[in-house]
Short mmCIF file of C-alpha atoms and ligand atoms in Angstrom, two decimals:
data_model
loop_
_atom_site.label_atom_id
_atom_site.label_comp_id
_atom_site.label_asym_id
_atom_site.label_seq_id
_atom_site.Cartn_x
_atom_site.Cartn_y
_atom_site.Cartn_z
CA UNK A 1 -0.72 -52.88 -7.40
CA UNK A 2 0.05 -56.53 -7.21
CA UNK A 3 -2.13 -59.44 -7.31
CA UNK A 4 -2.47 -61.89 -4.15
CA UNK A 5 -1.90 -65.55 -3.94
CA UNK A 6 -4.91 -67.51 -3.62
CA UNK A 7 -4.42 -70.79 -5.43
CA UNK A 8 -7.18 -72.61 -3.27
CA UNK A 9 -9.83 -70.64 -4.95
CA UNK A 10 -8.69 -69.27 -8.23
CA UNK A 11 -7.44 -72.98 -9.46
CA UNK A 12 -10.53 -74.10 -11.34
CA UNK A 13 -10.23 -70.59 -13.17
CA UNK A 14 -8.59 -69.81 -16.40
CA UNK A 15 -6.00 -66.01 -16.96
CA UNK A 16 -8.24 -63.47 -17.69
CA UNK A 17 -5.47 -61.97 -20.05
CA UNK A 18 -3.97 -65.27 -21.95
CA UNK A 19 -6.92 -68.25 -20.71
CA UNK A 20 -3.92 -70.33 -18.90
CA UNK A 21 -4.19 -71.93 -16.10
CA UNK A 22 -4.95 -68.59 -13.18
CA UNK A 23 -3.14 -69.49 -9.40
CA UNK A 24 -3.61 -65.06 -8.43
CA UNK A 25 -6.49 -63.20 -7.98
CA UNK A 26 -7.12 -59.82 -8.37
CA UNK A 27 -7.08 -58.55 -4.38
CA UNK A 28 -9.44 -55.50 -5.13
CA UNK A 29 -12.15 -57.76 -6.83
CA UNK A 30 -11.69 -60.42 -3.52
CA UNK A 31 -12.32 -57.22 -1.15
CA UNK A 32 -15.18 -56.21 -2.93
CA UNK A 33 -16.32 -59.74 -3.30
CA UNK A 34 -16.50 -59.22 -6.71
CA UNK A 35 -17.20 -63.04 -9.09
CA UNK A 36 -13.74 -64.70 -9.44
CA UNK A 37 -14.57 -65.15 -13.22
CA UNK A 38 -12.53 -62.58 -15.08
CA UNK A 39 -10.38 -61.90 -11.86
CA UNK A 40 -7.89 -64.48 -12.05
CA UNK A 41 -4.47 -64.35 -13.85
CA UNK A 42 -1.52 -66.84 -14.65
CA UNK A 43 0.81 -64.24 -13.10
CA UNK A 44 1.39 -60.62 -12.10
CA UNK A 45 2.51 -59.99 -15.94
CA UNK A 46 -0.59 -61.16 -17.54
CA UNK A 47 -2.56 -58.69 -14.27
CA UNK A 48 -0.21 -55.85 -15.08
CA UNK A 49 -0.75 -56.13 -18.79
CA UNK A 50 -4.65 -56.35 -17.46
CA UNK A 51 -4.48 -53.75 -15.40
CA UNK A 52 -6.02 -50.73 -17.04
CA UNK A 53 -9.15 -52.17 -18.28
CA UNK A 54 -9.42 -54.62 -15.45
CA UNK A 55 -9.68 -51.57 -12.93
CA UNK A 56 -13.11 -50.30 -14.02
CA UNK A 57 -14.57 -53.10 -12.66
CA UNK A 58 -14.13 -52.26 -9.24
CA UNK A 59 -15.22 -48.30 -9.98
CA UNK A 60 -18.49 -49.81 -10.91
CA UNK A 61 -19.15 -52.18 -8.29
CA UNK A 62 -18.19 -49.14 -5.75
CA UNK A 63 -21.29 -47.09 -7.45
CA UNK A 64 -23.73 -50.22 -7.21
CA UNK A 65 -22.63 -50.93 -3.75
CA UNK A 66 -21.93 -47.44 -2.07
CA UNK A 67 -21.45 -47.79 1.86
CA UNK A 68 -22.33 -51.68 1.61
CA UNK A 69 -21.34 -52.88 4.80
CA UNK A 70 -22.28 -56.43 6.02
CA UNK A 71 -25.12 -56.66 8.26
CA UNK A 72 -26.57 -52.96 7.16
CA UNK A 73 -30.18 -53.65 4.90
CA UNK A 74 -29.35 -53.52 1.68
CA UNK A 75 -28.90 -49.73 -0.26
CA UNK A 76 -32.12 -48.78 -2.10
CA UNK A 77 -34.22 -50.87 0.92
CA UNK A 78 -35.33 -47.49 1.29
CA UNK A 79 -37.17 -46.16 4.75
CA UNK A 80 -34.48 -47.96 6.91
CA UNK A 81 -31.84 -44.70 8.36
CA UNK A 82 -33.67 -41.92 6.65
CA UNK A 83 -31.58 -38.61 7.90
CA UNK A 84 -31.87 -35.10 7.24
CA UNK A 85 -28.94 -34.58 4.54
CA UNK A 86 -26.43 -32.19 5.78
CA UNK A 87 -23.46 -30.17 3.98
CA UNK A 88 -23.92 -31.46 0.16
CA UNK A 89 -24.62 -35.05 1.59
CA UNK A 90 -21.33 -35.22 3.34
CA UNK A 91 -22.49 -35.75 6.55
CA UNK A 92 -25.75 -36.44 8.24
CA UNK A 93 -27.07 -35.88 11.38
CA UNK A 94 -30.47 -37.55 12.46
CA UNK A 95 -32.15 -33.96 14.28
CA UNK A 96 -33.31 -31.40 12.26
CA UNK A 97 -30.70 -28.25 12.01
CA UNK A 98 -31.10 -25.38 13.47
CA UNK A 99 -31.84 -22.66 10.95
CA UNK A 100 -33.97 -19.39 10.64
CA UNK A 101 -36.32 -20.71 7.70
CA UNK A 102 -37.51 -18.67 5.77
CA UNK A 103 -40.78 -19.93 4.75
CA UNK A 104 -43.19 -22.80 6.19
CA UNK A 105 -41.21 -25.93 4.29
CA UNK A 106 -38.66 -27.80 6.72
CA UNK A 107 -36.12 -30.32 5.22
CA UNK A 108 -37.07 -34.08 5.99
CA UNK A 109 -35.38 -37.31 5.79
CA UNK A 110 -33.44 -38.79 2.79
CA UNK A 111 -33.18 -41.91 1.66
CA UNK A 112 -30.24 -44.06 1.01
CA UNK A 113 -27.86 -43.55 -2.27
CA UNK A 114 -29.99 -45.59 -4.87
CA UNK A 115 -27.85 -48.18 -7.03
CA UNK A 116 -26.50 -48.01 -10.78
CA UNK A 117 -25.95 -51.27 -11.83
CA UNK A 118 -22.57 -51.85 -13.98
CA UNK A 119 -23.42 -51.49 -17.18
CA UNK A 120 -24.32 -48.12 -17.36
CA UNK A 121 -21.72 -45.49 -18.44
CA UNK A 122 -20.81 -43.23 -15.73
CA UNK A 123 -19.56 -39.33 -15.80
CA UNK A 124 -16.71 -39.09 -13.99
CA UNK A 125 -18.30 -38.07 -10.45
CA UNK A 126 -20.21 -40.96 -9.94
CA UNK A 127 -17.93 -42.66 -7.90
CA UNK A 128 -16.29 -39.63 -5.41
CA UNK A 129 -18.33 -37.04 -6.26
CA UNK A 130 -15.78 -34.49 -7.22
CA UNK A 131 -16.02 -33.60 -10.97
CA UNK A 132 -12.58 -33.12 -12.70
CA UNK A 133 -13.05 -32.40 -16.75
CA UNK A 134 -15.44 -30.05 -15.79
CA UNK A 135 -13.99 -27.47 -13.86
CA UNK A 136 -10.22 -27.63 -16.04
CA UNK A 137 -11.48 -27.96 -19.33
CA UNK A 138 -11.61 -25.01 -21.97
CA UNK A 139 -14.97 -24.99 -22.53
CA UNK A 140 -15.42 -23.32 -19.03
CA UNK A 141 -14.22 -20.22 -21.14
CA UNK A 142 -15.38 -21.07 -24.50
CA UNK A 143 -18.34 -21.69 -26.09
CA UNK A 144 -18.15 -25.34 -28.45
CA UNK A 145 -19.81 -25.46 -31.55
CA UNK A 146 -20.93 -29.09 -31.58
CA UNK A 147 -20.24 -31.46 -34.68
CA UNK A 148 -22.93 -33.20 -36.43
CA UNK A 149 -22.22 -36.15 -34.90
CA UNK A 150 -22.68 -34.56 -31.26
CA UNK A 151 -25.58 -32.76 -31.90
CA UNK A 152 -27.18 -36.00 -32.53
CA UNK A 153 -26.35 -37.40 -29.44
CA UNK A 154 -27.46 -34.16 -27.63
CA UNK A 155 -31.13 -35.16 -29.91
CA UNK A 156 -31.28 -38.48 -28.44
CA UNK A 157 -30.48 -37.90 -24.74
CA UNK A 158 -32.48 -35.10 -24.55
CA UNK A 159 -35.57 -36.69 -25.73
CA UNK A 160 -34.53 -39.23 -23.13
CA UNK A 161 -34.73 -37.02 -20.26
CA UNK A 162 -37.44 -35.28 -21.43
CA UNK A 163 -39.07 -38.82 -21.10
CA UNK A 164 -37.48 -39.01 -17.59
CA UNK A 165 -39.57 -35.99 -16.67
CA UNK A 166 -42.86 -36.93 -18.34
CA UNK A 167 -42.28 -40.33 -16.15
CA UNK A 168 -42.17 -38.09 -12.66
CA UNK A 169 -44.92 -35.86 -14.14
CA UNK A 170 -47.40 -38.75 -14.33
CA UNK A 171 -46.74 -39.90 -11.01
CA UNK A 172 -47.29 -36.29 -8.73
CA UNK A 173 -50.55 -36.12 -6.98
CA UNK A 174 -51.18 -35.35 -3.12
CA UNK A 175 -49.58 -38.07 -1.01
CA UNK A 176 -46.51 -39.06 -3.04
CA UNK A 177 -43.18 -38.18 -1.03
CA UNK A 178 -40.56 -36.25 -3.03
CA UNK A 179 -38.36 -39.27 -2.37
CA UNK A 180 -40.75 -41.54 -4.57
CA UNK A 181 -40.62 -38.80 -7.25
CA UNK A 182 -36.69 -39.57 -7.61
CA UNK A 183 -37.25 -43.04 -7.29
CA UNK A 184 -39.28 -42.74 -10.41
CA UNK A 185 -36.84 -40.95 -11.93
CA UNK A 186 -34.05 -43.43 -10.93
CA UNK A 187 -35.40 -46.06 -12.33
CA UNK A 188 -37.04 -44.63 -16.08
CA UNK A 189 -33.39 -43.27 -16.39
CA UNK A 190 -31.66 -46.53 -16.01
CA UNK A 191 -34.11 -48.37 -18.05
CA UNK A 192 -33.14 -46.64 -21.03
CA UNK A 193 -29.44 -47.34 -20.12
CA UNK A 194 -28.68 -43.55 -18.87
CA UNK A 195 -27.02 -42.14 -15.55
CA UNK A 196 -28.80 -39.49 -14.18
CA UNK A 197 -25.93 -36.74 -13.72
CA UNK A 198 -27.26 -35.15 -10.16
CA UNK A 199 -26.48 -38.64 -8.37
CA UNK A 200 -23.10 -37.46 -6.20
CA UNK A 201 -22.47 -34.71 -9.11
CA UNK A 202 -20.42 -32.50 -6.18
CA UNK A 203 -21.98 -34.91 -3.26
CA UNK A 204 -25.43 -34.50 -4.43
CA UNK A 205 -27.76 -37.18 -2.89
CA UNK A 206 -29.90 -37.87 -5.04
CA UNK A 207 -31.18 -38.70 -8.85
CA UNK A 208 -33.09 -35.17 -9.68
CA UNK A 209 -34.02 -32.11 -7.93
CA UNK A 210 -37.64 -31.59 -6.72
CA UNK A 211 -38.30 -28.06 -5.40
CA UNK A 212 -41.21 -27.15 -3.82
CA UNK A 213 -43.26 -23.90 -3.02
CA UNK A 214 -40.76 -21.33 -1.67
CA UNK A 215 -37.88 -23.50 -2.72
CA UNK A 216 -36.02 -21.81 -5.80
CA UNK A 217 -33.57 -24.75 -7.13
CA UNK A 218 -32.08 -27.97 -6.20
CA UNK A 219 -34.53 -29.21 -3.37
CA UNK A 220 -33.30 -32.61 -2.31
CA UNK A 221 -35.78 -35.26 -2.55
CA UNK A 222 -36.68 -36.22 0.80
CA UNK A 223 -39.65 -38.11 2.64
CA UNK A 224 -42.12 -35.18 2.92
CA UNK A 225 -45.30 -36.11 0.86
CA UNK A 226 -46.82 -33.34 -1.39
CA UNK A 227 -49.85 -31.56 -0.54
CA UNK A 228 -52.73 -30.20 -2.03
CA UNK A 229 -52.30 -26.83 -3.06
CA UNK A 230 -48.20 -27.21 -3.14
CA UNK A 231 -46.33 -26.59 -6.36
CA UNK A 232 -43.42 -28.37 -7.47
CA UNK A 233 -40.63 -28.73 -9.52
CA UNK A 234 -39.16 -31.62 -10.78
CA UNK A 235 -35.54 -31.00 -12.66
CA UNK A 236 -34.11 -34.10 -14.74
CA UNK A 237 -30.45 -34.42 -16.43
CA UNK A 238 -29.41 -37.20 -18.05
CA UNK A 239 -25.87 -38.37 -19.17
CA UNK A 240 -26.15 -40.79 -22.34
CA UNK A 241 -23.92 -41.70 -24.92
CA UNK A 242 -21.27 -39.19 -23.60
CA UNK A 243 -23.75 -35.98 -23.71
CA UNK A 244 -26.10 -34.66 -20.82
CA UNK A 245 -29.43 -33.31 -21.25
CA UNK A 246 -31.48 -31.16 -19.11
CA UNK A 247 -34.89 -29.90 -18.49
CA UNK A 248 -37.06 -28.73 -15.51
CA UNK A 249 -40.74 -28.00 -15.51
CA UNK A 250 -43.35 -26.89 -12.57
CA UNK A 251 -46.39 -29.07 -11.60
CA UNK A 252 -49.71 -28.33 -9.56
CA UNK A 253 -50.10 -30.83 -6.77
CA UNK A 254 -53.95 -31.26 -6.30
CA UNK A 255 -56.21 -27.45 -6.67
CA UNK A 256 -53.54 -24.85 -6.77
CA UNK A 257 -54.18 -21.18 -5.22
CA UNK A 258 -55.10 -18.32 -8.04
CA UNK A 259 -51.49 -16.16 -7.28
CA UNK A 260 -49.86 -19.59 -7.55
CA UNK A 261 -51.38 -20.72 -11.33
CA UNK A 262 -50.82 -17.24 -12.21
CA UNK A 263 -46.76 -17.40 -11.28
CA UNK A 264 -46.18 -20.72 -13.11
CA UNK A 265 -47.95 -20.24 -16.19
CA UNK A 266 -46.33 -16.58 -16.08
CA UNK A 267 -42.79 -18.51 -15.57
CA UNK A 268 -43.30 -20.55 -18.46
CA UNK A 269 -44.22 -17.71 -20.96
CA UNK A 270 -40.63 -16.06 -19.57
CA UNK A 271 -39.12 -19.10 -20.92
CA UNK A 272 -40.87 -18.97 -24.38
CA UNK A 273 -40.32 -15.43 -25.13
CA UNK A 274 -36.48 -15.67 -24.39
CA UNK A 275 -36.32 -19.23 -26.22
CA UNK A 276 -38.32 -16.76 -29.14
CA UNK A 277 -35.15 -14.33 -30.04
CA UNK A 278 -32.47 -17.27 -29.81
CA UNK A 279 -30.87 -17.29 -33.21
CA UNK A 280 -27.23 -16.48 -34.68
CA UNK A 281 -25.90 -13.33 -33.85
CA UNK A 282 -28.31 -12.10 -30.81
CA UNK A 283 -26.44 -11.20 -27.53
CA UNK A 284 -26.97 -13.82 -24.67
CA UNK A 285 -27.26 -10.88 -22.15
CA UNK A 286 -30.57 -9.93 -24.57
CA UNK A 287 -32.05 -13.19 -22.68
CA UNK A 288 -32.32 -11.82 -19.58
CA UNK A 289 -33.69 -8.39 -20.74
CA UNK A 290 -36.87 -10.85 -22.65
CA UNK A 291 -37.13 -12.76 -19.21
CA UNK A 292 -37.29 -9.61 -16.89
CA UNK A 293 -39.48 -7.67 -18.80
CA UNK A 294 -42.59 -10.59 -18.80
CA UNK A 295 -41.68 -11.25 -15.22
CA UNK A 296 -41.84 -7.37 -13.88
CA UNK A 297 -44.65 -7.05 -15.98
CA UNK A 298 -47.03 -9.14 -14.17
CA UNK A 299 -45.20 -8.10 -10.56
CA UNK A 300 -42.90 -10.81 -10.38
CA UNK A 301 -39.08 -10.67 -9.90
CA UNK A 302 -36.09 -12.88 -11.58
CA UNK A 303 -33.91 -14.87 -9.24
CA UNK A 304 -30.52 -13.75 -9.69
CA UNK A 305 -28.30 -16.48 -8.59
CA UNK A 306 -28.53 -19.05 -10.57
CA UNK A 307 -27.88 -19.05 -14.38
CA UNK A 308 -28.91 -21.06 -17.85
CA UNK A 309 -25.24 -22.66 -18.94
CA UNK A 310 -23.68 -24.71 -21.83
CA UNK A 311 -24.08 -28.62 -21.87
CA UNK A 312 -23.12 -31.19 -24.25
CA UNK A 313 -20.16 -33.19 -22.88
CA UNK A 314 -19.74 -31.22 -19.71
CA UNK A 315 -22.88 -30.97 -17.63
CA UNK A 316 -21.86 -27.16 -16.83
CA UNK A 317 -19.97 -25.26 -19.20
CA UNK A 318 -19.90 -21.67 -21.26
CA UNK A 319 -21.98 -19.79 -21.89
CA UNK A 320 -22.80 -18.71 -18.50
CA UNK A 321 -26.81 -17.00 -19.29
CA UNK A 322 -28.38 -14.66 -16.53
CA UNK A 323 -31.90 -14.21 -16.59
CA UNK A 324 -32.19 -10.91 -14.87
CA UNK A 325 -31.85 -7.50 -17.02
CA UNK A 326 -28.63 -5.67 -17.44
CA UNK A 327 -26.54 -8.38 -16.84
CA UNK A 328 -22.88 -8.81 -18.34
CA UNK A 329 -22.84 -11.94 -20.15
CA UNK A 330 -20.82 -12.22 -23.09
CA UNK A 331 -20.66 -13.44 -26.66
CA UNK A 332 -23.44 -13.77 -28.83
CA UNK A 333 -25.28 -17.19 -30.27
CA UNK A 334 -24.04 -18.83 -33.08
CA UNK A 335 -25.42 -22.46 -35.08
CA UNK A 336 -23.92 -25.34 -33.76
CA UNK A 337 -24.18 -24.23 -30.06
CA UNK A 338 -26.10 -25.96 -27.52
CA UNK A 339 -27.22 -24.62 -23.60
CA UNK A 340 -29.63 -24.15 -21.45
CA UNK A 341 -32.23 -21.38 -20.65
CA UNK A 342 -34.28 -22.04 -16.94
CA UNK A 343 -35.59 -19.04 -15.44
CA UNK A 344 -36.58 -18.78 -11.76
CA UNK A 345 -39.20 -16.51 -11.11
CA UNK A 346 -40.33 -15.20 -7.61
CA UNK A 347 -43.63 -14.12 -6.26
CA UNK A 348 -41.77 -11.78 -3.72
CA UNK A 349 -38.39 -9.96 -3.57
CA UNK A 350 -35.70 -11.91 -6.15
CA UNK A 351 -33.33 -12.83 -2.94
CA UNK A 352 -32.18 -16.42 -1.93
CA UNK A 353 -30.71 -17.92 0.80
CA UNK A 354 -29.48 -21.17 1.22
CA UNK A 355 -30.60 -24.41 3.26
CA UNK A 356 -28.11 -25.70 6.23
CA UNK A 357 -27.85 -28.69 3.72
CA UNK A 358 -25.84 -26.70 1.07
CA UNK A 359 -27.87 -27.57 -1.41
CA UNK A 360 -31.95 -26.01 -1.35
CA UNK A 361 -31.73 -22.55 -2.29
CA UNK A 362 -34.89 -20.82 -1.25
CA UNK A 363 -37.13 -17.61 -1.65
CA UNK A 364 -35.65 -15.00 1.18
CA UNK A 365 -38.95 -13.61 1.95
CA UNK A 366 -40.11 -16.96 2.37
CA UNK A 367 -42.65 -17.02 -0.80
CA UNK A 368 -43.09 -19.48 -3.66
CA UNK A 369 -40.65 -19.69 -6.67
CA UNK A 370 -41.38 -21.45 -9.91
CA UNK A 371 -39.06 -22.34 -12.71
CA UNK A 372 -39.38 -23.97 -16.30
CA UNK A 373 -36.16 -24.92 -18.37
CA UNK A 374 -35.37 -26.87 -21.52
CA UNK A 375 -31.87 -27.61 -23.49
CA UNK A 376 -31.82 -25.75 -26.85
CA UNK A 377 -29.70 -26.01 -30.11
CA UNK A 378 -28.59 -22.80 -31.87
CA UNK A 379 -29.96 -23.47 -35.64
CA UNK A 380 -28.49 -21.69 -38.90
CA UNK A 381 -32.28 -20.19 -38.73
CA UNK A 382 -33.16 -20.01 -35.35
CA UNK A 383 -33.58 -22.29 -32.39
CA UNK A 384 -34.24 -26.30 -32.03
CA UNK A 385 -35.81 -27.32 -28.86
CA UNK A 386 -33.82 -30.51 -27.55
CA UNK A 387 -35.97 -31.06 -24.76
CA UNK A 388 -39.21 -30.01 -26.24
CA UNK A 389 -42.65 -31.84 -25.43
CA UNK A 390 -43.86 -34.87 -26.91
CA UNK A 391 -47.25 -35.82 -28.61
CA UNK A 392 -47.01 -38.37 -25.71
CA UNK A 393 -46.28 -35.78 -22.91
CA UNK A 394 -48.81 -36.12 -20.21
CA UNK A 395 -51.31 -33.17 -20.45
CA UNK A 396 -50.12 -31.36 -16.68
CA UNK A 397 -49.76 -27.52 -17.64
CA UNK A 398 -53.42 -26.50 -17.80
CA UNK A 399 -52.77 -23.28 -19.80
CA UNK A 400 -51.67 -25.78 -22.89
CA UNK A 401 -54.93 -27.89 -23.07
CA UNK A 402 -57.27 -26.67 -26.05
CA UNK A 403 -60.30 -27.67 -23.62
ZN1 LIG B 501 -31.92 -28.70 -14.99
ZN1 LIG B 502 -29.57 -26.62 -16.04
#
């Protein structure tokens, strides 16, 4: 790519590369009307030479600026062109899809992409939404066993996004639109300097998932305001420093129904009791055996679709980690490993189906679904819990208050 001529402009400016004199400017940064500080070179030599760390520049301002065209209100303006997200946010059409739902939740509007401003690090499917370490790299078939020096990272964004979630936590009550939820989210995230990985990770609209009632996983934030009575939950992930964190948990919105309180709370005690055996040397397929066990128990079944999986570098990675019983994952746990365990628990049959918007997986028989998850570190001795609850975590699970 070759810089343009534009001497009128770029004269008062000095080479970005060697500080002479600049008569070109960069033509990308002129499209995106990017400042002409930093853009300008002496000639295409010093922009060649420039080339490879000049280019992130425009990545970024594509992520803080996605679809800006002139005249359109501004991205994050939010309320103007809400439409119902279609086909993993691909397309979007403005009348609500035909579909035969399964329970009494309908998909509403979504907001615009919200904006990442340029200093924050991005994984690489911010700006086209197609991951591409992920899916190719090695760790897709085997499980890392994380350095020192990683593992510490993994501490320090997890206890990030576990702040992330607190954040949305405080802020669900009757009233409050799933939408504002992420927007909470959003913004908590990029205050402490992190990208939250959902945003466009495989077209994804939005910043976090928020599921509620009969939805299983990966609800899309959208303009429909909680109710009393509803359940919901809100699932963060957070990509810091290089490493991603991740964590779920499932609020009461207002006075919850008696079958309700007793699936969540039941939910959560499926994710103890598995989190319980982890240590070196037990089988990950034993985690679905724990899970099952608790859920049949009280008359609940284990979603079957969706699976715990390794993080660290790669949002997604090895060890894949069913929760239902006699299921064939392989390998057993050793120190140094790092993943996720985030069972979905049904009050009905364990079947889902999927939402005309690719994305909102939901209970087939149409009742509610709860799910609790955290990001865990193998120990020499047992099991660290990266994402565990802080003295400062608001006090929202009922069954944990001493009073
Ligand atoms: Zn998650
Ligand atoms: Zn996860």
């Amino acid at each position: 790519m070759a810089a343009g001529s534009d001497a009128g402009e770029s004269g008062s400016f000095s080479c970005a590369k060697c500080g002479k004199q600049a008569h070109l400017q960069c033509p990308k940064c002129v499209e995106l009307k990017l400042p002409r500080e930093g853009a300008a070179f002496c000639s295409q030599e010093c922009f060649k030479a420039s080339w490879s760390t000049h280019k992130s520049v425009h990545l970024k301002a594509k992520v803080s600026h996605p679809g800006d065209n002139p005249g359109e209100p501004k991205a994050g303006s939010t309320k103007d062109g809400w439409l119902y997200c279609l086909r993993k946010g691909q397309s979007r059409t403005p009348k609500l899809p035909h579909f035969d739902w399964t329970g009494s939740l309908r998909p509403y509007p979504i907001s615009k992409q919200r904006l990442v401003p340029g200093h924050i690090d991005l994984p690489d499917w911010a700006i086209d939404g197609i991951p591409k370490i992920e899916p190719n790299s090695d760790l897709q078939h085997h499980v890392e066993i994380k350095t020192p020096e990683q593992i510490e990272r993994m501490r320090e964004t997890c206890r990030l996004s576990r702040e992330v979630l607190d954040a949305a936590a405080r802020v669900i009550r009757p009233g409050i639109t799933t939408d504002e939820i992420d927007a909470v989210v959003h913004e908590a995230t990029i205050a402490a300097g992190g990208y939250p990985s959902p945003l466009n990770y495989h077209f994804f609209p939005k910043s976090c998932c928020t599921s509620v009632n009969e939805v299983i996983c990966h609800g899309i934030p959208d303009a429909r305001k909680l109710e009393d009575g509803d359940i919901v939950n809100v699932d963060i992930s957070v990509y810091y420093k290089g490493v991603h964190g991740d964590l779920n948990e499932t609020f009461f919105v207002g006075n919850v129904d008696e079958a309700s309180r007793r699936l969540v709370q039941c939910t959560y005690e499926c994710l103890e009791k598995a989190i319980a055996i982890v240590k070196p040397g037990v089988r990950f397929r034993e985690v679905g055996e724990v899970i099952n066990r608790h859920a049949s128990m009280s008359g609940f079944s284990v979603v079957k679709s969706y699976c715990g999986h390794g993080i660290g570098e790669l949002f997604h990675c090895a060890p894949n980690i069913p929760h239902y019983s006699r299921n064939k994952a392989v390998g057993v746990m050793k120190a140094g490993q790092t993943f996720t365990i985030e069972p979905m628990i049904n009050s009905g049959v364990w079947r889902d189906r999927m939402w005309p918007d690719g994305w909102t997986a939901v209970t087939a028989d149409g009742k509610r679904s709860a799910q609790f998850e955290h990001t865990l570190l193998v120990t020499e001795t047992g099991v660290e819990v990266l994402t565990a609850r802080l003295p400062s975590s608001p006090d929202v699970l009922p069954w944990l208050s001493s009073s």
